[in-house]
mmCIF file of C-alpha atoms in Angstrom:
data_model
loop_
_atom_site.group_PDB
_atom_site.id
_atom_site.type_symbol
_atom_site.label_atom_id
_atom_site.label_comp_id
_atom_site.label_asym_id
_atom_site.label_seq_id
_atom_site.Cartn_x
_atom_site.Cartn_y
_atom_site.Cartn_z
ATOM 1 C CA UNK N 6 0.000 0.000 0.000
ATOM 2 C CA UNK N 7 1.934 3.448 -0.582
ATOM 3 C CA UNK N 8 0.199 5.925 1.559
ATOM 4 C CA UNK N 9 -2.233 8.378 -0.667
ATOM 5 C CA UNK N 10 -1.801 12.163 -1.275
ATOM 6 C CA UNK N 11 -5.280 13.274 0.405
ATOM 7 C CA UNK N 12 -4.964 12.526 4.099
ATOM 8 C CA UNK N 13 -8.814 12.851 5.936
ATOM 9 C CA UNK N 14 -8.036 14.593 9.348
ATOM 10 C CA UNK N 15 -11.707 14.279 10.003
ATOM 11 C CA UNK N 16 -11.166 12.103 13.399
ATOM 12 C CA UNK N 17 -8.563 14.894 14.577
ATOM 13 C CA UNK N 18 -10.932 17.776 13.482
ATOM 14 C CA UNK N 19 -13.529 15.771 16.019
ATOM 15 C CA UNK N 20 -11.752 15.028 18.563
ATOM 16 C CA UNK N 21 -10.697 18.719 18.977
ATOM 17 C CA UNK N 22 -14.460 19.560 19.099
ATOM 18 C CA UNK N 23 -14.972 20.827 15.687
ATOM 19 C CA UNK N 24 -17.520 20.798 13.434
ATOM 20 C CA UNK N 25 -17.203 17.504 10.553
ATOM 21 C CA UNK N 26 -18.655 16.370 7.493
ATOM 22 C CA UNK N 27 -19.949 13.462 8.452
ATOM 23 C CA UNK N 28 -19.242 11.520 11.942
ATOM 24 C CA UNK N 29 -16.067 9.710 12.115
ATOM 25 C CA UNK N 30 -15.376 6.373 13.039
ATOM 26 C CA UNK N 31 -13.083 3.671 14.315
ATOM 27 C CA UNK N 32 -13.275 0.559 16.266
ATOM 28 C CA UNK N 33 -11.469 -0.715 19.287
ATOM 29 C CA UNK N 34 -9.766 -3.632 18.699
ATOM 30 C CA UNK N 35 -10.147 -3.266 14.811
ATOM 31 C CA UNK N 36 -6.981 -4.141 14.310
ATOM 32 C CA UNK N 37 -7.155 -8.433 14.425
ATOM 33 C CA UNK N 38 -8.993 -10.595 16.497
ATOM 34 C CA UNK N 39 -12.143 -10.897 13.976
ATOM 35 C CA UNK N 40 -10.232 -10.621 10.982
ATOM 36 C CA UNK N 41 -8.727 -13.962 9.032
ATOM 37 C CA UNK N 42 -6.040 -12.521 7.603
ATOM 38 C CA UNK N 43 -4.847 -12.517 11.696
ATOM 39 C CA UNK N 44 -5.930 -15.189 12.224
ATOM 40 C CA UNK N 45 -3.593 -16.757 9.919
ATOM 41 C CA UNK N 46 -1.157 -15.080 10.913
ATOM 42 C CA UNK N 47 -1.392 -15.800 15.045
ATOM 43 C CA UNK N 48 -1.225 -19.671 13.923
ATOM 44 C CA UNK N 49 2.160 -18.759 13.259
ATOM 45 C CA UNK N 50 3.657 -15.590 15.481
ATOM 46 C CA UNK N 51 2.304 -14.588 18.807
ATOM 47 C CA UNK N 52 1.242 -11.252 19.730
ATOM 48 C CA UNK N 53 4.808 -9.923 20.608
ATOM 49 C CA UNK N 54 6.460 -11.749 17.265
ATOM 50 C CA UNK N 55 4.260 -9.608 15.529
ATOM 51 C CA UNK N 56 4.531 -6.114 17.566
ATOM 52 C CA UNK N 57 8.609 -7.070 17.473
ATOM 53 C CA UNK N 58 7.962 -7.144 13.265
ATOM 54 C CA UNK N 59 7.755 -3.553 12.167
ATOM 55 C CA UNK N 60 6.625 -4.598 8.514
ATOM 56 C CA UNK N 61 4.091 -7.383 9.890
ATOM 57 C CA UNK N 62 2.718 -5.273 12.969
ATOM 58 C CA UNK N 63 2.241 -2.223 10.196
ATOM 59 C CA UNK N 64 0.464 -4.909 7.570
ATOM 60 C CA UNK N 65 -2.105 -5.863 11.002
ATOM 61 C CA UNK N 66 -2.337 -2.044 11.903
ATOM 62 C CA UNK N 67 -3.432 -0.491 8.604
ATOM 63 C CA UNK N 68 -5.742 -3.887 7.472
ATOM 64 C CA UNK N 69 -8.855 -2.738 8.833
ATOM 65 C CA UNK N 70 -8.332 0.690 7.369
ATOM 66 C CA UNK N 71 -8.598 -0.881 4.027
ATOM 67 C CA UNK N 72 -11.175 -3.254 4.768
ATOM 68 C CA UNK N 73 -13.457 -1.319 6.603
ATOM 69 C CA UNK N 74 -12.531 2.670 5.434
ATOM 70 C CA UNK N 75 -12.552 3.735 9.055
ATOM 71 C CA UNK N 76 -11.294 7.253 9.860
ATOM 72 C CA UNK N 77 -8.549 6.304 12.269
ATOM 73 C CA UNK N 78 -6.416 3.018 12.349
ATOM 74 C CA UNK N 79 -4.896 2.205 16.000
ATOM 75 C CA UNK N 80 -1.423 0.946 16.417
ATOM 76 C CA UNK N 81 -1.281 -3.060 16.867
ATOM 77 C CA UNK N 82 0.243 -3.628 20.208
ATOM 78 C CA UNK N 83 -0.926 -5.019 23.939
ATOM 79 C CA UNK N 84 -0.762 -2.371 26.725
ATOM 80 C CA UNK N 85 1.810 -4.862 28.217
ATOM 81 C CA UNK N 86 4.237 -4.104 25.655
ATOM 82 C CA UNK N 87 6.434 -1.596 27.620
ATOM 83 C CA UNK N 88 6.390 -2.848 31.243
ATOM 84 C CA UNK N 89 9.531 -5.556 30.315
ATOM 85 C CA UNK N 90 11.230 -2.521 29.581
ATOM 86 C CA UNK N 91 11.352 -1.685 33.601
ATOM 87 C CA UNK N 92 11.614 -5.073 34.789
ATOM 88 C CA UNK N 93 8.152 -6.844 34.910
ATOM 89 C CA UNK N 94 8.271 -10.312 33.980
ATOM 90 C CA UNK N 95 4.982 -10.427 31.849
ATOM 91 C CA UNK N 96 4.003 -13.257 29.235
ATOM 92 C CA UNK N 97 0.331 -12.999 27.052
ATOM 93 C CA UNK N 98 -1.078 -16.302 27.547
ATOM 94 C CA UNK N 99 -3.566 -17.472 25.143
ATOM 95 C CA UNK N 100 -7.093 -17.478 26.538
ATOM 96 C CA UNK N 101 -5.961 -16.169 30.064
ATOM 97 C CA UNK N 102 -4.488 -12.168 28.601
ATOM 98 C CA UNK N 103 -1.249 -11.158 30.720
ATOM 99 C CA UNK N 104 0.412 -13.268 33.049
ATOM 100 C CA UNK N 105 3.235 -11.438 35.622
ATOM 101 C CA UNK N 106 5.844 -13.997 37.279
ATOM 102 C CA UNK N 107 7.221 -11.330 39.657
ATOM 103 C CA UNK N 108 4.186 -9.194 41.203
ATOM 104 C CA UNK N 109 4.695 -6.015 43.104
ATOM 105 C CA UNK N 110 3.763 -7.253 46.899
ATOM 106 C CA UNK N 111 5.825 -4.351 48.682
ATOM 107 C CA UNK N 112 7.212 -0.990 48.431
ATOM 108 C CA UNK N 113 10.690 -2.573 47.744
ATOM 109 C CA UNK N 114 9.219 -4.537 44.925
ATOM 110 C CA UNK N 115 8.273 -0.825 43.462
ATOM 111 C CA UNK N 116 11.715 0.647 44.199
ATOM 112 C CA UNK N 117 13.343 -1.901 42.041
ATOM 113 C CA UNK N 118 11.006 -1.098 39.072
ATOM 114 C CA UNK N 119 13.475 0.734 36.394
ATOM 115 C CA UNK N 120 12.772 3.495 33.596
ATOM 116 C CA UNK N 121 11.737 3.000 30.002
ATOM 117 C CA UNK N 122 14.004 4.514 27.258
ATOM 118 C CA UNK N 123 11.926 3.884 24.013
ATOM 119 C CA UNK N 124 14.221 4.583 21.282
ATOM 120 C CA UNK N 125 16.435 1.668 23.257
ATOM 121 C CA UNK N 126 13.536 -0.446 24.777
ATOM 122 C CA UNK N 127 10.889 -0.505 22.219
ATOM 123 C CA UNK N 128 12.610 0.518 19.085
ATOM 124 C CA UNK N 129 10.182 -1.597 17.144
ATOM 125 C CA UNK N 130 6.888 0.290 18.370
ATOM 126 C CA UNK N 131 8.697 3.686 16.884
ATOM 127 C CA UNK N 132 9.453 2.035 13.801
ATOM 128 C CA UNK N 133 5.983 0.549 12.491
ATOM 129 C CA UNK N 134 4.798 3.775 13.184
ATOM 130 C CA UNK N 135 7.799 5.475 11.301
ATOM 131 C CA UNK N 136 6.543 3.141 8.877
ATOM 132 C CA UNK N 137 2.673 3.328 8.665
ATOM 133 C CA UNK N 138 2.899 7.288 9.159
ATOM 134 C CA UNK N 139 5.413 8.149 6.452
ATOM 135 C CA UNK N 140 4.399 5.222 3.728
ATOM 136 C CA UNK N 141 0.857 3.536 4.704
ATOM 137 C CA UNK N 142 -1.761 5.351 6.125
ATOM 138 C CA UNK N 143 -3.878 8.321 4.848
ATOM 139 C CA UNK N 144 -5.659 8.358 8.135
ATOM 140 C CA UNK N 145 -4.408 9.417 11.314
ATOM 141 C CA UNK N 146 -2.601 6.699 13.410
ATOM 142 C CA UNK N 147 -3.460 6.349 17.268
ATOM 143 C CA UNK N 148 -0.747 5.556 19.737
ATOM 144 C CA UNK N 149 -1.943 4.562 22.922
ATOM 145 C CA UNK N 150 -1.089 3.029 26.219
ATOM 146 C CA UNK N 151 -2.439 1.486 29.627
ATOM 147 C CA UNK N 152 -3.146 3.958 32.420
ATOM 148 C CA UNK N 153 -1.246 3.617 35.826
ATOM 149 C CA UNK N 154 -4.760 1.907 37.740
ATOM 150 C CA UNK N 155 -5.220 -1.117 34.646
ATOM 151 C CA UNK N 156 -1.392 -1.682 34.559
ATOM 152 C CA UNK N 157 -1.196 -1.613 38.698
ATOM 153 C CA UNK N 158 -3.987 -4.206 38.893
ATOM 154 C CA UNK N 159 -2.486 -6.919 36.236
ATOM 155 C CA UNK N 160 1.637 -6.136 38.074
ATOM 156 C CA UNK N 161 -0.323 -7.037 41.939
ATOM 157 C CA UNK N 162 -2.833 -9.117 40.713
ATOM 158 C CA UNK N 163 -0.245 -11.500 38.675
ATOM 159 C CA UNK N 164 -2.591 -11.312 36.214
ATOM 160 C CA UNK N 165 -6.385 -10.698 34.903
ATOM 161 C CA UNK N 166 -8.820 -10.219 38.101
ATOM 162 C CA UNK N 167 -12.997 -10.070 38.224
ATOM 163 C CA UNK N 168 -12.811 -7.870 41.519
ATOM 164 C CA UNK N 169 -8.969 -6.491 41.762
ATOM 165 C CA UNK N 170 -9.157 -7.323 45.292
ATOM 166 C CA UNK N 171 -5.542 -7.465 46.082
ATOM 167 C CA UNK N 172 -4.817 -4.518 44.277
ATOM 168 C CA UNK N 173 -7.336 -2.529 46.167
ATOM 169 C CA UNK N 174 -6.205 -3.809 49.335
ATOM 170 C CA UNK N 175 -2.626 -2.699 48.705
ATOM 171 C CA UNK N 176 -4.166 0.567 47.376
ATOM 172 C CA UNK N 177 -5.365 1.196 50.866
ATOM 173 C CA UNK N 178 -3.097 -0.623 52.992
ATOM 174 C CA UNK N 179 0.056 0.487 51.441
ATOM 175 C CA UNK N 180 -0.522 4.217 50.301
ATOM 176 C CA UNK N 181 3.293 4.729 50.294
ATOM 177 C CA UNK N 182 4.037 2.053 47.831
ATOM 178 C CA UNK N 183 0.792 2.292 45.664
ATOM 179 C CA UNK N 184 1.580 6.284 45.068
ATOM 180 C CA UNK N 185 5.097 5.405 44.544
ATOM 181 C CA UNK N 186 4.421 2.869 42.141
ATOM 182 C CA UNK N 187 1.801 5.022 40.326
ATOM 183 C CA UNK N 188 4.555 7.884 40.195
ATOM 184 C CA UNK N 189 6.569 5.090 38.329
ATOM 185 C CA UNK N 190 3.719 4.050 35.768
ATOM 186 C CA UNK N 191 3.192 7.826 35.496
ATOM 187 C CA UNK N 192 6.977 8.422 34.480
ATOM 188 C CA UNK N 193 7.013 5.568 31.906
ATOM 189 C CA UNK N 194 4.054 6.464 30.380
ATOM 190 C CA UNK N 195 4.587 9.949 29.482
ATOM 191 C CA UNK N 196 7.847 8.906 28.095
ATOM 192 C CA UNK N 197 6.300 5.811 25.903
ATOM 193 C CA UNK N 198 3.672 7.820 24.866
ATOM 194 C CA UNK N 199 5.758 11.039 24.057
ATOM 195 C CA UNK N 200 8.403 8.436 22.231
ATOM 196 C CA UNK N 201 5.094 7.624 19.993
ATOM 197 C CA UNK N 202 4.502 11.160 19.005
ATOM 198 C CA UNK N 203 7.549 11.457 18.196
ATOM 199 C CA UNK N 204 7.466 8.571 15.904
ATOM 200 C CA UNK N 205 4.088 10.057 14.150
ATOM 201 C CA UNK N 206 1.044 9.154 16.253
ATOM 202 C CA UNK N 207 -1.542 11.754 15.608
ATOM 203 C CA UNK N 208 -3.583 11.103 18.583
ATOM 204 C CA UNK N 209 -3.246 9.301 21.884
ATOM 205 C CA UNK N 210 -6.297 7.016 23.658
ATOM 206 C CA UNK N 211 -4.843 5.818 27.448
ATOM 207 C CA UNK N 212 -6.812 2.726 28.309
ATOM 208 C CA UNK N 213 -7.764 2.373 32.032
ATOM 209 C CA UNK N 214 -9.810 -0.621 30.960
ATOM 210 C CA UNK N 215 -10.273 -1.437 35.015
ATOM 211 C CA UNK N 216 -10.611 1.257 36.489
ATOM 212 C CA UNK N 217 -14.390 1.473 36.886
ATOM 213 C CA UNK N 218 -13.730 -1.232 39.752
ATOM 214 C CA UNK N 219 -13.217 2.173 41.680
ATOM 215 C CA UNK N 220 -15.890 4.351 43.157
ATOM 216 C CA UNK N 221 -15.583 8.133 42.700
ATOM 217 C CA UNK N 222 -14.058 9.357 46.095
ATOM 218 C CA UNK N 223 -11.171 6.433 45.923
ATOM 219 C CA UNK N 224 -10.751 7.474 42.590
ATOM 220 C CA UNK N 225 -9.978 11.022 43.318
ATOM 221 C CA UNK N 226 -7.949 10.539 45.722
ATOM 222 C CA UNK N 227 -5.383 7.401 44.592
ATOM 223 C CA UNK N 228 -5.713 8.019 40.734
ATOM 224 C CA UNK N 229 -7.029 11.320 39.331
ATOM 225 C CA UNK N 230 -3.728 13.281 40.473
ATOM 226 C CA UNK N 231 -1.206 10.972 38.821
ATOM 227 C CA UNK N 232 -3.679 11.266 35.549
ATOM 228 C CA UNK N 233 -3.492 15.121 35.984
ATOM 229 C CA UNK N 234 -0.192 14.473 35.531
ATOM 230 C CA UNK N 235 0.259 12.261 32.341
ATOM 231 C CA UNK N 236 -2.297 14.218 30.689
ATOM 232 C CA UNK N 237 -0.831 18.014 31.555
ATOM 233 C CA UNK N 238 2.775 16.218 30.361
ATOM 234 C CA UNK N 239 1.308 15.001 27.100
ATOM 235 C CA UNK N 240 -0.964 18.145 26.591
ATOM 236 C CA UNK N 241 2.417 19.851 25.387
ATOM 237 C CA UNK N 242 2.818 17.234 22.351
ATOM 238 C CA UNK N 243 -0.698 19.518 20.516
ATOM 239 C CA UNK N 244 -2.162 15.810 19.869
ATOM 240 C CA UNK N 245 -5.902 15.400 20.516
ATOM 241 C CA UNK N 246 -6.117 13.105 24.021
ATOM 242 C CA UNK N 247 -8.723 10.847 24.595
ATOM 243 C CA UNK N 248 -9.803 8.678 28.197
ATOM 244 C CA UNK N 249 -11.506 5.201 28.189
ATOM 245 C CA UNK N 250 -12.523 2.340 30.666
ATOM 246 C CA UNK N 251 -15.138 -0.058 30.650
ATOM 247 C CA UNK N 252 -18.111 0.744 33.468
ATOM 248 C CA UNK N 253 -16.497 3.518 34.539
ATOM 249 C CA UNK N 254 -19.643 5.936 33.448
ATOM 250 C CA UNK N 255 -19.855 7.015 37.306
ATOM 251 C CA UNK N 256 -15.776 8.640 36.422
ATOM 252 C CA UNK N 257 -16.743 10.431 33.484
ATOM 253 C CA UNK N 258 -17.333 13.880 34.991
ATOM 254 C CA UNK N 259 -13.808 13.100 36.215
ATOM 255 C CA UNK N 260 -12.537 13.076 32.870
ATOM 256 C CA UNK N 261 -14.005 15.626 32.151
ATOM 257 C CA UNK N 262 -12.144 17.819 34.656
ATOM 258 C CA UNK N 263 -8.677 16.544 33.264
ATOM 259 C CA UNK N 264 -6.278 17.877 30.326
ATOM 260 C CA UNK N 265 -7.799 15.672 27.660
ATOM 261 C CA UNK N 266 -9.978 16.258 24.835
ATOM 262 C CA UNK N 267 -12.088 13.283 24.232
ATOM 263 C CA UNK N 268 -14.442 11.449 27.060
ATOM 264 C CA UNK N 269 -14.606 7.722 25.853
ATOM 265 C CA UNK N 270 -17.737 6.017 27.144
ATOM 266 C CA UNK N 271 -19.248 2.481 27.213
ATOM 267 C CA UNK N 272 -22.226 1.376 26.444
ATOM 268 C CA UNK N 273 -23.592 1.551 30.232
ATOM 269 C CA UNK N 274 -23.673 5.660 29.695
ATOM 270 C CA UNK N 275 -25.412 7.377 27.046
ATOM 271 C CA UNK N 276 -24.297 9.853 25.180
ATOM 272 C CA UNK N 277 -27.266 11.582 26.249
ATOM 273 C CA UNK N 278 -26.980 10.933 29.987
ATOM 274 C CA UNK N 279 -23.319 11.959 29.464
ATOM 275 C CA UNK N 280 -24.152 15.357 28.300
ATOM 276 C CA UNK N 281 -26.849 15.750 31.059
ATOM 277 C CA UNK N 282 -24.397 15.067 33.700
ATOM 278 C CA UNK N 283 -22.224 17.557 32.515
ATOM 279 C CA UNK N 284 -20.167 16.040 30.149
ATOM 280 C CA UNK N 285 -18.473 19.386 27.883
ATOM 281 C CA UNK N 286 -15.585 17.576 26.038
ATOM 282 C CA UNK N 287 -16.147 15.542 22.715
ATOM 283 C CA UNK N 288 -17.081 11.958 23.432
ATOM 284 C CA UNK N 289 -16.561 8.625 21.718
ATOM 285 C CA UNK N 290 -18.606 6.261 21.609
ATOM 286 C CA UNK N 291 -20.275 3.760 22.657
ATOM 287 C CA UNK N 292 -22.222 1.083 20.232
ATOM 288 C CA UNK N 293 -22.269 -2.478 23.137
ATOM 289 C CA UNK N 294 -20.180 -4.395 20.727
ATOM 290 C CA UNK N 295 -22.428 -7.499 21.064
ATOM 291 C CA UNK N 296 -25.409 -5.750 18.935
ATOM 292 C CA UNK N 297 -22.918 -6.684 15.888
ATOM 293 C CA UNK N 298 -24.272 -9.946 16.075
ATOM 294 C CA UNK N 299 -27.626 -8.956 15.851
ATOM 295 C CA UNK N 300 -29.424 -8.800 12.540
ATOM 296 C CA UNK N 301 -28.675 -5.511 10.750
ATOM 297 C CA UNK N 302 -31.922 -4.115 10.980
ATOM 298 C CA UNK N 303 -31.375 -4.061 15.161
ATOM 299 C CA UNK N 304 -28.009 -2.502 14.440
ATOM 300 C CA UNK N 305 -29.382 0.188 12.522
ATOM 301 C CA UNK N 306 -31.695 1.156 14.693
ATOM 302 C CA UNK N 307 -28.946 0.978 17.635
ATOM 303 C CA UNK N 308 -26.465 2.871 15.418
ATOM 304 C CA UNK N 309 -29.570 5.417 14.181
ATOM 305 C CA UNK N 310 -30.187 6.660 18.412
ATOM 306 C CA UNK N 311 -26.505 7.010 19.376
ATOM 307 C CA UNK N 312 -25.230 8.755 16.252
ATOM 308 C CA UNK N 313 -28.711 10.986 16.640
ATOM 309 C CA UNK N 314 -27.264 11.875 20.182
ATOM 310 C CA UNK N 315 -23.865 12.137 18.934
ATOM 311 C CA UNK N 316 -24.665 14.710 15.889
ATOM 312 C CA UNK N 317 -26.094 17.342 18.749
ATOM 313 C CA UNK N 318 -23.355 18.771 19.796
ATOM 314 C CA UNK N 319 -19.713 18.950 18.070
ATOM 315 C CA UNK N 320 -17.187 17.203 18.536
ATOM 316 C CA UNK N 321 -17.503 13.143 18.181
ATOM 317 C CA UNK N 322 -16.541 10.182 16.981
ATOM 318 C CA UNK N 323 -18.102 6.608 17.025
ATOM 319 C CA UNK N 324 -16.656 3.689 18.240
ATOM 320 C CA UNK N 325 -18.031 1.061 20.328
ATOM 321 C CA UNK N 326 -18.090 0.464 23.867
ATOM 322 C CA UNK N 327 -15.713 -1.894 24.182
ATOM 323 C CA UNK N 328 -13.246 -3.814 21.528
ATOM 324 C CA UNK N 329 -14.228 -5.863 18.463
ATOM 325 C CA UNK N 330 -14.792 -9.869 19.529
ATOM 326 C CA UNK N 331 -13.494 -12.491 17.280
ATOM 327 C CA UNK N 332 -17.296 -13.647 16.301
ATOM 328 C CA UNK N 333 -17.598 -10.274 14.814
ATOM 329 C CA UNK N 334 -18.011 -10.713 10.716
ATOM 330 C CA UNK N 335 -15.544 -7.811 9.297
ATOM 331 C CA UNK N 336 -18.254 -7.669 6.873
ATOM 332 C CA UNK N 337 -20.907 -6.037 9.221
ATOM 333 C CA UNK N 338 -18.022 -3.725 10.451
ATOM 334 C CA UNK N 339 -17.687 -2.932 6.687
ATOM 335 C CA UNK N 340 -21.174 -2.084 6.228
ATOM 336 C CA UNK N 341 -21.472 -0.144 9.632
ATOM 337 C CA UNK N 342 -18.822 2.135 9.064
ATOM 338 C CA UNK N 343 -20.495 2.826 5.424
ATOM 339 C CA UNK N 344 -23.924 3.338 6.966
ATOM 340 C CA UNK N 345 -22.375 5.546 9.691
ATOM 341 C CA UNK N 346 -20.603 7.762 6.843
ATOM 342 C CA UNK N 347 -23.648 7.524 4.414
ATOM 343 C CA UNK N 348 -26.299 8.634 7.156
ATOM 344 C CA UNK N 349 -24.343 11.540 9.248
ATOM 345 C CA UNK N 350 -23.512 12.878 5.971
ATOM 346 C CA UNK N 351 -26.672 13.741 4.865
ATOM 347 C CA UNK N 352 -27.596 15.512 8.190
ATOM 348 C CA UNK N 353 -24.147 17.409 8.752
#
């Protein structure tokens, strides 16, 4: 693919609350899981082969961009990817997600955590997006990475948790350590993230997939400060910023409050509801990915009501409320996308 002349900014004129042509979209988790081409593919590599492949982690990346003509493709890589780089001892284990051999139990076990250097750590991350920036895409590219709260919860837990019990407890039982190890996960992600500006992202989406385990009050005390800092850092790159997590609606005026300019939501919060509670930024959002296996007149009719709530205000972008599952046909994303073009169009 050589990357094309015209290059549709449409997702970063939305994101930076302006007014579009039509509503922009992309997908979480586009990139794989229901697609066969990567399917194929993970027979053969596994999820860090192909993120330690420039050319093959570019090919994954920019696939849905031609299959589907979203308005955004998101880099191919696990929010694991940079915590080796300060000695965590992390493997992705088929059907379990990330699996941590040396969990943080102690404030010494956070003291021995190191610093990321990206250009020396992760040179392959900067280089597929070198790549897909400079030769692929003629859409903006989306860097991202884990917030401090999601990548706490997997380095206590040891892994994947239903109730992130343990990392609560050492939340409250060990404020000295937990704000000392958030101070860490702060430092390394302003410097990954920066490192994939650098490199050519256009915009930047922190995941803190978990944190909705939190209630509002813990969450401003333990978290929101150490995200006032990322965000303030990476305000100074003049990239559009967006926040998500998954049933974290009851944060979202929290977000709001914070040096970003795009409030992702789930499909537990409506647009709507968002707005009411005084919601100001542009949002993204928030189609509950498991109506793509409905029959396309329910999607429609979904798709109709949350773009309709969308469209009233500037500043949006669809997406769905959580990532793309592998029984998700890329031909209904396909089709979605061209519906969502097709119908805001004619109404912007």
């Amino acid at each position: 693919m050589t990357k094309n002349s015209t290059f549709n900014d449409t997702f970063l004129r939305a994101c930076l609350g302006e007014k579009t042509e039509y509503v922009p979209v992309w997908y979480m988790r586009q990139a794989g899981r229901s697609q066969p081409e990567y399917r194929a593919l993970k027979e053969k590599y596994s999820l860090f082969e192909i993120t330690h492949q420039p050319e093959l982690c570019a090919y994954v990346t920019r696939l849905p961009v031609e299959q589907y003509n979203v308005d955004a493709a998101i880099l191919y890589k696990d929010i694991m990817s940079p915590l080796p780089a300060i000695g965590v001892d992390v493997d992705i284990k088929a059907g379990v997600g990330p699996v941590i051999s040396n969990p943080i139990r102690s404030l010494a076990d956070v003291e021995k955590l190191g610093e990321i250097n990206p250009e020396e750590d992760v040179p392959y991350v900067l280089e597929t997006i070198k790549l897909l920036t400079t030769e692929q895409l003629n859409v903006p590219l989306i860097g991202f990475a884990g917030a401090p709260f999601t990548l706490a919860s997997y380095m206590i837990e040891g892994g994947p948790s239903k109730n992130y019990n343990k990392t609560k407890a050492f939340m409250y039982a060990e404020p000295k350590a937990w704000f000392a190890l958030m101070d860490k996960l702060a430092d390394m992600t302003i410097r990954y993230v920066k490192a994939q500006i650098h490199a050519g992202a256009k915009a930047i989406q922190i995941f803190d997939s978990w944190v909705g385990a939190l209630n509002v009050q813990d969450y401003r005390y333990f978290i929101k400060p150490t995200m006032e800092r990322i965000f303030s850092a990476l305000r100074e790159e003049n990239v559009p910023l967006i926040m998500f997590g998954v049933g974290a609606g009851h944060l979202a005026k929290e977000w709001n409050d914070l040096p970003l300019d795009v409030v992702g939501l789930d499909w537990r919060l409506s647009i709507k509801e968002a707005r009411e509670m005084g919601i100001t930024k542009a949002v993204q959002g928030n189609l509950d990915p498991a109506v793509l296996l409905a029959p396309w007149e329910v999607i429609e009719e979904r798709v109709k009501e949350i773009l309709d709530q969308g469209m009233e205000h500037p500043g949006y972008v669809f997406n769905l409320g959580h990532g793309i599952f592998p029984q998700i046909q890329p031909e209904t994303l396909k089709r979605l996308t061209a519906f969502i073009h097709e119908y805001t169009a004619n109404k912007a």
